[in-house]
mmCIF file with all atom_site columns, C-alpha atoms in Angstrom:
data_model
loop_
_atom_site.group_PDB
_atom_site.id
_atom_site.type_symbol
_atom_site.label_atom_id
_atom_site.label_alt_id
_atom_site.label_comp_id
_atom_site.label_asym_id
_atom_site.label_entity_id
_atom_site.label_seq_id
_atom_site.pdbx_PDB_ins_code
_atom_site.Cartn_x
_atom_site.Cartn_y
_atom_site.Cartn_z
_atom_site.occupancy
_atom_site.B_iso_or_equiv
_atom_site.pdbx_formal_charge
_atom_site.auth_seq_id
_atom_site.auth_comp_id
_atom_site.auth_asym_id
_atom_site.auth_atom_id
_atom_site.pdbx_PDB_model_num
ATOM 1   C CA . MET V 1 1   ? -14.935 -3.050  43.295  1.00 43.00 ? 1262 MET V CA 1
ATOM 2   C CA . THR V 1 2   ? -12.390 -0.317  42.571  1.00 46.00 ? 1263 THR V CA 1
ATOM 3   C CA . ASP V 1 3   ? -12.327 2.114   39.624  1.00 48.00 ? 1264 ASP V CA 1
ATOM 4   C CA . SER V 1 4   ? -9.783  -0.106  37.926  1.00 48.00 ? 1265 SER V CA 1
ATOM 5   C CA . GLY V 1 5   ? -12.154 -3.079  37.851  1.00 55.00 ? 1266 GLY V CA 1
ATOM 6   C CA . TYR V 1 6   ? -10.528 -5.151  40.601  1.00 52.00 ? 1267 TYR V CA 1
ATOM 7   C CA . VAL V 1 7   ? -12.514 -6.309  43.629  1.00 60.00 ? 1268 VAL V CA 1
ATOM 8   C CA . VAL V 1 8   ? -10.983 -5.255  46.938  1.00 60.00 ? 1269 VAL V CA 1
ATOM 9   C CA . HIS V 1 9   ? -9.261  -8.103  48.837  1.00 69.00 ? 1270 HIS V CA 1
ATOM 10  C CA . GLU V 1 10  ? -9.100  -10.526 45.887  1.00 79.00 ? 1271 GLU V CA 1
ATOM 11  C CA . ASP V 1 11  ? -6.487  -13.244 46.156  1.00 83.00 ? 1272 ASP V CA 1
ATOM 12  C CA . LYS V 1 12  ? -3.309  -13.060 44.110  1.00 83.00 ? 1273 LYS V CA 1
ATOM 13  C CA . ASP V 1 13  ? -4.299  -15.765 41.582  1.00 84.00 ? 1274 ASP V CA 1
ATOM 14  C CA . THR V 1 14  ? -7.604  -14.027 40.823  1.00 87.00 ? 1275 THR V CA 1
ATOM 15  C CA . ARG V 1 15  ? -5.845  -10.680 40.340  1.00 85.00 ? 1276 ARG V CA 1
ATOM 16  C CA . GLU V 1 16  ? -3.250  -12.344 38.073  1.00 86.00 ? 1277 GLU V CA 1
ATOM 17  C CA . ALA V 1 17  ? -5.989  -13.966 35.976  1.00 86.00 ? 1278 ALA V CA 1
ATOM 18  C CA . LYS V 1 18  ? -7.825  -10.638 35.653  1.00 87.00 ? 1279 LYS V CA 1
ATOM 19  C CA . THR V 1 19  ? -4.617  -8.850  34.617  1.00 87.00 ? 1280 THR V CA 1
ATOM 20  C CA . THR V 1 20  ? -3.938  -11.502 31.976  1.00 88.00 ? 1281 THR V CA 1
ATOM 21  C CA . LEU V 1 21  ? -7.499  -11.086 30.699  1.00 89.00 ? 1282 LEU V CA 1
ATOM 22  C CA . ARG V 1 22  ? -7.089  -7.278  30.588  1.00 89.00 ? 1283 ARG V CA 1
ATOM 23  C CA . ILE V 1 23  ? -3.945  -7.642  28.496  1.00 90.00 ? 1284 ILE V CA 1
ATOM 24  C CA . LYS V 1 24  ? -5.672  -10.139 26.172  1.00 91.00 ? 1285 LYS V CA 1
ATOM 25  C CA . GLU V 1 25  ? -8.659  -7.788  25.811  1.00 92.00 ? 1286 GLU V CA 1
ATOM 26  C CA . LYS V 1 26  ? -6.385  -4.924  24.795  1.00 91.00 ? 1287 LYS V CA 1
ATOM 27  C CA . ILE V 1 27  ? -4.551  -7.149  22.314  1.00 90.00 ? 1288 ILE V CA 1
ATOM 28  C CA . ALA V 1 28  ? -7.879  -8.332  20.868  1.00 93.00 ? 1289 ALA V CA 1
ATOM 29  C CA . VAL V 1 29  ? -9.085  -4.733  20.468  1.00 92.00 ? 1290 VAL V CA 1
ATOM 30  C CA . LEU V 1 30  ? -5.844  -3.768  18.697  1.00 90.00 ? 1291 LEU V CA 1
ATOM 31  C CA . GLU V 1 31  ? -6.101  -6.819  16.433  1.00 90.00 ? 1292 GLU V CA 1
ATOM 32  C CA . LYS V 1 32  ? -9.657  -5.860  15.475  1.00 90.00 ? 1293 LYS V CA 1
ATOM 33  C CA . TRP V 1 33  ? -8.647  -2.255  14.850  1.00 86.00 ? 1294 TRP V CA 1
ATOM 34  C CA . PHE V 1 34  ? -5.598  -3.300  12.873  1.00 86.00 ? 1295 PHE V CA 1
ATOM 35  C CA . GLU V 1 35  ? -7.900  -5.344  10.637  1.00 85.00 ? 1296 GLU V CA 1
ATOM 36  C CA . ASP V 1 36  ? -10.867 -2.963  10.395  1.00 83.00 ? 1297 ASP V CA 1
ATOM 37  C CA . GLY V 1 37  ? -9.237  0.378   11.140  1.00 81.00 ? 1298 GLY V CA 1
ATOM 38  C CA . VAL V 1 38  ? -9.282  2.506   14.275  1.00 81.00 ? 1299 VAL V CA 1
ATOM 39  C CA . PRO V 1 39  ? -12.528 4.425   14.811  1.00 83.00 ? 1300 PRO V CA 1
ATOM 40  C CA . GLU V 1 40  ? -12.049 7.947   13.469  1.00 83.00 ? 1301 GLU V CA 1
ATOM 41  C CA . GLY V 1 41  ? -11.043 10.421  16.177  1.00 83.00 ? 1302 GLY V CA 1
ATOM 42  C CA . TYR V 1 42  ? -10.570 7.722   18.832  1.00 87.00 ? 1303 TYR V CA 1
ATOM 43  C CA . GLN V 1 43  ? -9.094  9.102   22.075  1.00 88.00 ? 1304 GLN V CA 1
ATOM 44  C CA . TRP V 1 44  ? -8.637  7.938   25.629  1.00 89.00 ? 1305 TRP V CA 1
ATOM 45  C CA . GLN V 1 45  ? -7.346  9.577   28.813  1.00 85.00 ? 1306 GLN V CA 1
ATOM 46  C CA . GLU V 1 46  ? -4.881  8.437   31.431  1.00 83.00 ? 1307 GLU V CA 1
ATOM 47  C CA . ALA V 1 47  ? -6.578  7.552   34.720  1.00 76.00 ? 1308 ALA V CA 1
ATOM 48  C CA . GLU V 1 48  ? -4.011  9.605   36.704  1.00 79.00 ? 1309 GLU V CA 1
ATOM 49  C CA . ASN V 1 49  ? -3.953  12.507  34.243  1.00 80.00 ? 1310 ASN V CA 1
ATOM 50  C CA . PRO V 1 50  ? -7.392  13.021  32.614  1.00 79.00 ? 1311 PRO V CA 1
ATOM 51  C CA . ASP V 1 51  ? -6.239  16.200  30.835  1.00 84.00 ? 1312 ASP V CA 1
ATOM 52  C CA . LYS V 1 52  ? -3.792  14.213  28.691  1.00 85.00 ? 1313 LYS V CA 1
ATOM 53  C CA . LYS V 1 53  ? -5.408  12.531  25.676  1.00 87.00 ? 1314 LYS V CA 1
ATOM 54  C CA . PHE V 1 54  ? -4.044  9.693   23.544  1.00 87.00 ? 1315 PHE V CA 1
ATOM 55  C CA . GLY V 1 55  ? -5.028  7.946   20.334  1.00 86.00 ? 1316 GLY V CA 1
ATOM 56  C CA . VAL V 1 56  ? -4.487  4.251   19.671  1.00 86.00 ? 1317 VAL V CA 1
ATOM 57  C CA . PRO V 1 57  ? -1.562  2.968   21.810  1.00 87.00 ? 1318 PRO V CA 1
ATOM 58  C CA . THR V 1 58  ? 1.721   2.656   19.905  1.00 84.00 ? 1319 THR V CA 1
ATOM 59  C CA . ASN V 1 59  ? 4.132   1.678   22.705  1.00 87.00 ? 1320 ASN V CA 1
ATOM 60  C CA . PHE V 1 60  ? 4.119   -0.348  25.931  1.00 83.00 ? 1321 PHE V CA 1
ATOM 61  C CA . SER V 1 61  ? 3.841   2.703   28.148  1.00 85.00 ? 1322 SER V CA 1
ATOM 62  C CA . GLU V 1 62  ? 0.593   3.750   26.457  1.00 88.00 ? 1323 GLU V CA 1
ATOM 63  C CA . PHE V 1 63  ? -0.544  0.126   26.184  1.00 88.00 ? 1324 PHE V CA 1
ATOM 64  C CA . HIS V 1 64  ? -0.419  -0.561  29.920  1.00 85.00 ? 1325 HIS V CA 1
ATOM 65  C CA . LYS V 1 65  ? -1.868  2.888   30.833  1.00 88.00 ? 1326 LYS V CA 1
ATOM 66  C CA . TRP V 1 66  ? -4.656  2.563   28.255  1.00 90.00 ? 1327 TRP V CA 1
ATOM 67  C CA . ASN V 1 67  ? -7.847  3.393   30.146  1.00 90.00 ? 1328 ASN V CA 1
ATOM 68  C CA . ASP V 1 68  ? -11.197 3.573   28.379  1.00 91.00 ? 1329 ASP V CA 1
ATOM 69  C CA . PRO V 1 69  ? -14.114 2.361   30.512  1.00 91.00 ? 1330 PRO V CA 1
ATOM 70  C CA . GLU V 1 70  ? -16.549 3.420   27.748  1.00 91.00 ? 1331 GLU V CA 1
ATOM 71  C CA . LEU V 1 71  ? -15.019 1.192   25.050  1.00 91.00 ? 1332 LEU V CA 1
ATOM 72  C CA . ARG V 1 72  ? -17.441 -1.510  23.890  1.00 93.00 ? 1333 ARG V CA 1
ATOM 73  C CA . LEU V 1 73  ? -16.383 -3.941  21.193  1.00 90.00 ? 1334 LEU V CA 1
ATOM 74  C CA . THR V 1 74  ? -16.968 -7.556  20.202  1.00 91.00 ? 1335 THR V CA 1
ATOM 75  C CA . VAL V 1 75  ? -13.648 -9.301  19.591  1.00 91.00 ? 1336 VAL V CA 1
ATOM 76  C CA . LYS V 1 76  ? -12.071 -12.744 19.754  1.00 89.00 ? 1337 LYS V CA 1
ATOM 77  C CA . VAL V 1 77  ? -10.147 -13.720 22.870  1.00 88.00 ? 1338 VAL V CA 1
ATOM 78  C CA . ASP V 1 78  ? -8.516  -17.145 22.899  1.00 87.00 ? 1339 ASP V CA 1
ATOM 79  C CA . GLY V 1 79  ? -10.397 -17.984 19.685  1.00 86.00 ? 1340 GLY V CA 1
ATOM 80  C CA . LYS V 1 80  ? -13.843 -17.253 21.131  1.00 90.00 ? 1341 LYS V CA 1
ATOM 81  C CA . LYS V 1 81  ? -16.251 -14.367 20.618  1.00 92.00 ? 1342 LYS V CA 1
ATOM 82  C CA . TYR V 1 82  ? -15.898 -11.964 23.526  1.00 88.00 ? 1343 TYR V CA 1
ATOM 83  C CA . ASN V 1 83  ? -17.485 -8.622  24.453  1.00 91.00 ? 1344 ASN V CA 1
ATOM 84  C CA . VAL V 1 84  ? -15.023 -6.071  25.760  1.00 91.00 ? 1345 VAL V CA 1
ATOM 85  C CA . GLU V 1 85  ? -16.675 -3.836  28.350  1.00 92.00 ? 1346 GLU V CA 1
ATOM 86  C CA . GLY V 1 86  ? -13.958 -1.198  28.700  1.00 89.00 ? 1347 GLY V CA 1
ATOM 87  C CA . VAL V 1 87  ? -10.184 -1.456  28.874  1.00 90.00 ? 1348 VAL V CA 1
ATOM 88  C CA . TYR V 1 88  ? -8.283  -0.608  32.046  1.00 88.00 ? 1349 TYR V CA 1
ATOM 89  C CA . PRO V 1 89  ? -4.686  0.063   33.045  1.00 87.00 ? 1350 PRO V CA 1
ATOM 90  C CA . TYR V 1 90  ? -2.496  -2.541  34.675  1.00 84.00 ? 1351 TYR V CA 1
ATOM 91  C CA . ALA V 1 91  ? 0.934   -2.444  36.277  1.00 82.00 ? 1352 ALA V CA 1
ATOM 92  C CA . GLY V 1 92  ? 3.592   -2.030  33.605  1.00 76.00 ? 1353 GLY V CA 1
ATOM 93  C CA . SER V 1 93  ? 5.688   -4.853  35.013  1.00 80.00 ? 1354 SER V CA 1
ATOM 94  C CA . SER V 1 94  ? 2.801   -7.341  34.631  1.00 80.00 ? 1355 SER V CA 1
ATOM 95  C CA . LEU V 1 95  ? 3.524   -7.915  30.955  1.00 75.00 ? 1356 LEU V CA 1
ATOM 96  C CA . TYR V 1 96  ? 7.079   -9.033  31.712  1.00 77.00 ? 1357 TYR V CA 1
ATOM 97  C CA . LYS V 1 97  ? 6.159   -12.089 33.804  1.00 82.00 ? 1358 LYS V CA 1
ATOM 98  C CA . PRO V 1 98  ? 7.434   -15.372 32.326  1.00 80.00 ? 1359 PRO V CA 1
ATOM 99  C CA . ASP V 1 99  ? 3.941   -16.891 31.955  1.00 82.00 ? 1360 ASP V CA 1
ATOM 100 C CA . ARG V 1 100 ? 2.903   -13.940 29.757  1.00 85.00 ? 1361 ARG V CA 1
ATOM 101 C CA . LYS V 1 101 ? 5.778   -14.265 27.300  1.00 85.00 ? 1362 LYS V CA 1
ATOM 102 C CA . THR V 1 102 ? 3.495   -15.265 24.396  1.00 87.00 ? 1363 THR V CA 1
ATOM 103 C CA . ILE V 1 103 ? 1.005   -12.442 24.885  1.00 86.00 ? 1364 ILE V CA 1
ATOM 104 C CA . LYS V 1 104 ? 3.862   -9.959  25.343  1.00 86.00 ? 1365 LYS V CA 1
ATOM 105 C CA . LYS V 1 105 ? 5.260   -11.054 21.951  1.00 89.00 ? 1366 LYS V CA 1
ATOM 106 C CA . ARG V 1 106 ? 1.827   -10.592 20.334  1.00 89.00 ? 1367 ARG V CA 1
ATOM 107 C CA . ALA V 1 107 ? 1.485   -7.143  21.928  1.00 87.00 ? 1368 ALA V CA 1
ATOM 108 C CA . THR V 1 108 ? 4.992   -6.223  20.725  1.00 88.00 ? 1369 THR V CA 1
ATOM 109 C CA . ASP V 1 109 ? 4.178   -7.302  17.159  1.00 89.00 ? 1370 ASP V CA 1
ATOM 110 C CA . LEU V 1 110 ? 0.869   -5.435  17.143  1.00 88.00 ? 1371 LEU V CA 1
ATOM 111 C CA . LEU V 1 111 ? 2.315   -2.212  18.519  1.00 86.00 ? 1372 LEU V CA 1
ATOM 112 C CA . ARG V 1 112 ? 5.106   -2.360  15.925  1.00 86.00 ? 1373 ARG V CA 1
ATOM 113 C CA . ASP V 1 113 ? 2.647   -3.051  13.084  1.00 85.00 ? 1374 ASP V CA 1
ATOM 114 C CA . ILE V 1 114 ? 0.300   -0.279  14.198  1.00 80.00 ? 1375 ILE V CA 1
ATOM 115 C CA . LYS V 1 115 ? 3.186   2.183   14.381  1.00 78.00 ? 1376 LYS V CA 1
ATOM 116 C CA . LYS V 1 116 ? 4.304   1.228   10.847  1.00 78.00 ? 1377 LYS V CA 1
ATOM 117 C CA . ARG V 1 117 ? 0.810   1.352   9.406   1.00 72.00 ? 1378 ARG V CA 1
ATOM 118 C CA . PRO V 1 118 ? 0.385   4.513   7.350   1.00 65.00 ? 1379 PRO V CA 1
ATOM 119 C CA . THR V 1 119 ? -1.982  7.093   8.724   1.00 63.00 ? 1380 THR V CA 1
ATOM 120 C CA . PRO V 1 120 ? -4.692  8.395   6.412   1.00 64.00 ? 1381 PRO V CA 1
ATOM 121 C CA . LYS V 1 121 ? -2.827  11.735  6.170   1.00 66.00 ? 1382 LYS V CA 1
ATOM 122 C CA . LYS V 1 122 ? 0.454   10.053  5.145   1.00 65.00 ? 1383 LYS V CA 1
ATOM 123 C CA . GLU V 1 123 ? -1.411  7.740   2.803   1.00 69.00 ? 1384 GLU V CA 1
ATOM 124 C CA . MET V 1 124 ? -3.194  10.697  1.182   1.00 74.00 ? 1385 MET V CA 1
ATOM 125 C CA . GLY V 1 125 ? 0.136   12.475  0.627   1.00 74.00 ? 1386 GLY V CA 1
ATOM 126 C CA . LYS V 1 126 ? 1.557   9.342   -0.940  1.00 76.00 ? 1387 LYS V CA 1
ATOM 127 C CA . VAL V 1 127 ? -1.492  8.933   -3.194  1.00 80.00 ? 1388 VAL V CA 1
ATOM 128 C CA . LYS V 1 128 ? -1.292  12.602  -4.266  1.00 84.00 ? 1389 LYS V CA 1
ATOM 129 C CA . ALA V 1 129 ? 2.414   12.246  -5.113  1.00 85.00 ? 1390 ALA V CA 1
ATOM 130 C CA . GLU V 1 130 ? 1.730   9.062   -7.085  1.00 88.00 ? 1391 GLU V CA 1
ATOM 131 C CA . LYS V 1 131 ? -1.147  10.786  -8.914  1.00 89.00 ? 1392 LYS V CA 1
ATOM 132 C CA . LYS V 1 132 ? 1.085   13.732  -9.830  1.00 90.00 ? 1393 LYS V CA 1
ATOM 133 C CA . ALA V 1 133 ? 3.819   11.388  -11.104 1.00 89.00 ? 1394 ALA V CA 1
ATOM 134 C CA . LEU V 1 134 ? 1.239   9.421   -13.082 1.00 92.00 ? 1395 LEU V CA 1
ATOM 135 C CA . GLU V 1 135 ? -0.158  12.604  -14.633 1.00 92.00 ? 1396 GLU V CA 1
ATOM 136 C CA . ALA V 1 136 ? 3.359   13.706  -15.647 1.00 90.00 ? 1397 ALA V CA 1
ATOM 137 C CA . LEU V 1 137 ? 4.063   10.286  -17.166 1.00 91.00 ? 1398 LEU V CA 1
ATOM 138 C CA . THR V 1 138 ? 0.719   10.335  -18.975 1.00 93.00 ? 1399 THR V CA 1
ATOM 139 C CA . GLN V 1 139 ? 1.486   13.768  -20.452 1.00 93.00 ? 1400 GLN V CA 1
ATOM 140 C CA . GLN V 1 140 ? 4.940   12.596  -21.524 1.00 93.00 ? 1401 GLN V CA 1
ATOM 141 C CA . LEU V 1 141 ? 3.420   9.533   -23.219 1.00 93.00 ? 1402 LEU V CA 1
ATOM 142 C CA . VAL V 1 142 ? 0.771   11.668  -24.950 1.00 93.00 ? 1403 VAL V CA 1
ATOM 143 C CA . ASN V 1 143 ? 3.529   13.986  -26.276 1.00 93.00 ? 1404 ASN V CA 1
ATOM 144 C CA . GLU V 1 144 ? 5.615   11.025  -27.449 1.00 94.00 ? 1405 GLU V CA 1
ATOM 145 C CA . ASN V 1 145 ? 2.534   9.521   -29.098 1.00 94.00 ? 1406 ASN V CA 1
ATOM 146 C CA . VAL V 1 146 ? 1.888   12.747  -31.031 1.00 94.00 ? 1407 VAL V CA 1
ATOM 147 C CA . GLU V 1 147 ? 5.533   12.837  -32.166 1.00 94.00 ? 1408 GLU V CA 1
ATOM 148 C CA . LEU V 1 148 ? 5.441   9.180   -33.214 1.00 94.00 ? 1409 LEU V CA 1
ATOM 149 C CA . ASN V 1 149 ? 2.203   9.671   -35.160 1.00 94.00 ? 1410 ASN V CA 1
ATOM 150 C CA . ALA V 1 150 ? 3.771   12.636  -36.996 1.00 93.00 ? 1411 ALA V CA 1
ATOM 151 C CA . LEU V 1 151 ? 6.836   10.504  -37.779 1.00 94.00 ? 1412 LEU V CA 1
ATOM 152 C CA . ILE V 1 152 ? 4.625   7.667   -39.037 1.00 95.00 ? 1413 ILE V CA 1
ATOM 153 C CA . ASP V 1 153 ? 2.754   10.099  -41.316 1.00 93.00 ? 1414 ASP V CA 1
ATOM 154 C CA . GLN V 1 154 ? 6.070   11.446  -42.643 1.00 95.00 ? 1415 GLN V CA 1
ATOM 155 C CA . LEU V 1 155 ? 7.356   7.908   -43.281 1.00 94.00 ? 1416 LEU V CA 1
ATOM 156 C CA . ARG V 1 156 ? 4.122   7.032   -45.123 1.00 95.00 ? 1417 ARG V CA 1
ATOM 157 C CA . GLU V 1 157 ? 4.636   10.048  -47.383 1.00 94.00 ? 1418 GLU V CA 1
ATOM 158 C CA . TYR V 1 158 ? 8.248   8.971   -48.051 1.00 94.00 ? 1419 TYR V CA 1
ATOM 159 C CA . LEU V 1 159 ? 7.038   5.442   -48.799 1.00 94.00 ? 1420 LEU V CA 1
ATOM 160 C CA . GLU V 1 160 ? 4.396   6.673   -51.270 1.00 94.00 ? 1421 GLU V CA 1
ATOM 161 C CA . THR V 1 161 ? 6.976   8.908   -52.959 1.00 94.00 ? 1422 THR V CA 1
ATOM 162 C CA . ALA V 1 162 ? 9.449   6.027   -53.114 1.00 93.00 ? 1423 ALA V CA 1
ATOM 163 C CA . LYS V 1 163 ? 6.785   3.727   -54.610 1.00 94.00 ? 1424 LYS V CA 1
ATOM 164 C CA . ASP V 1 164 ? 5.988   6.353   -57.273 1.00 92.00 ? 1425 ASP V CA 1
ATOM 165 C CA . GLU V 1 165 ? 9.695   6.761   -58.110 1.00 94.00 ? 1426 GLU V CA 1
ATOM 166 C CA . ILE V 1 166 ? 10.172  2.981   -58.308 1.00 94.00 ? 1427 ILE V CA 1
ATOM 167 C CA . SER V 1 167 ? 7.192   2.712   -60.631 1.00 93.00 ? 1428 SER V CA 1
ATOM 168 C CA . LEU V 1 168 ? 8.608   5.497   -62.848 1.00 93.00 ? 1429 LEU V CA 1
ATOM 169 C CA . LEU V 1 169 ? 12.030  3.838   -62.890 1.00 94.00 ? 1430 LEU V CA 1
ATOM 170 C CA . LYS V 1 170 ? 10.531  0.467   -63.838 1.00 93.00 ? 1431 LYS V CA 1
ATOM 171 C CA . ASN V 1 171 ? 8.647   2.084   -66.727 1.00 93.00 ? 1432 ASN V CA 1
ATOM 172 C CA . ARG V 1 172 ? 11.813  3.871   -67.844 1.00 93.00 ? 1433 ARG V CA 1
ATOM 173 C CA . VAL V 1 173 ? 13.788  0.604   -67.725 1.00 92.00 ? 1434 VAL V CA 1
ATOM 174 C CA . LYS V 1 174 ? 11.097  -1.077  -69.887 1.00 92.00 ? 1435 LYS V CA 1
ATOM 175 C CA . ASP V 1 175 ? 11.218  1.802   -72.337 1.00 90.00 ? 1436 ASP V CA 1
ATOM 176 C CA . GLN V 1 176 ? 15.026  1.608   -72.437 1.00 90.00 ? 1437 GLN V CA 1
ATOM 177 C CA . GLU V 1 177 ? 14.901  -2.152  -73.092 1.00 88.00 ? 1438 GLU V CA 1
ATOM 178 C CA . VAL V 1 178 ? 12.501  -1.614  -76.003 1.00 88.00 ? 1439 VAL V CA 1
ATOM 179 C CA . GLU V 1 179 ? 14.779  1.098   -77.420 1.00 86.00 ? 1440 GLU V CA 1
ATOM 180 C CA . LEU V 1 180 ? 17.806  -1.113  -76.940 1.00 86.00 ? 1441 LEU V CA 1
ATOM 181 C CA . ARG V 1 181 ? 16.236  -3.937  -78.965 1.00 86.00 ? 1442 ARG V CA 1
ATOM 182 C CA . LYS V 1 182 ? 15.469  -1.515  -81.782 1.00 85.00 ? 1443 LYS V CA 1
ATOM 183 C CA . ILE V 1 183 ? 19.072  -0.415  -82.159 1.00 82.00 ? 1444 ILE V CA 1
ATOM 184 C CA . LYS V 1 184 ? 20.975  -2.332  -84.807 1.00 72.00 ? 1445 LYS V CA 1
ATOM 185 C CA . PRO V 1 185 ? 24.514  -3.132  -84.018 1.00 67.00 ? 1446 PRO V CA 1
ATOM 186 C CA . ILE V 1 186 ? 27.072  -1.078  -85.870 1.00 70.00 ? 1447 ILE V CA 1
ATOM 187 C CA . GLY V 1 187 ? 29.979  -2.886  -87.309 1.00 63.00 ? 1448 GLY V CA 1
ATOM 188 C CA . PRO V 1 188 ? 30.778  -6.561  -87.625 1.00 65.00 ? 1449 PRO V CA 1
ATOM 189 C CA . ARG V 1 189 ? 29.821  -8.969  -84.979 1.00 62.00 ? 1450 ARG V CA 1
ATOM 190 C CA . LEU V 1 190 ? 32.472  -10.889 -83.365 1.00 61.00 ? 1451 LEU V CA 1
ATOM 191 C CA . VAL V 1 191 ? 31.964  -14.549 -83.516 1.00 59.00 ? 1452 VAL V CA 1
ATOM 192 C CA . ARG V 1 192 ? 33.421  -16.690 -81.014 1.00 57.00 ? 1453 ARG V CA 1
#
């Protein structure tokens, strides 16, 4: 067996089947991570360049070079529970074979979704900005509430004053009516 997981002198069909399985394993790992989140600080190294470190793959170049023999994860492959015992690189052109069209589409969708998914740092910045905007809105509403309460108190005072004035005017009208009845007409009355 070689470092890449292939057995020396395997026939073409066996190698093709193993490559397809490798691609499906990587897709299954990405699906699991997309659902549950990538393990914090996850890194892997290129087989040809161990000094270069990568995080979760976000493009096809990284996807096919993805090499992590230490990765252990239980996933679903073809609808069945499956234990991944490391992920290994494969030839970049392997994903473009006609019989792998469906898994290439799934890999494309996953890589796109992972790239779009907000990182915790971006998400934290967004949450902080939303919190700041919410605090400003809250303060504005508190200020408006204070102003409205003051206006309500002022209107209540005007209403009480108006009620008192109306009451005084009603009493004055009653007094005037009594006085008016007491007055005797001067001069002859016109009869119609």
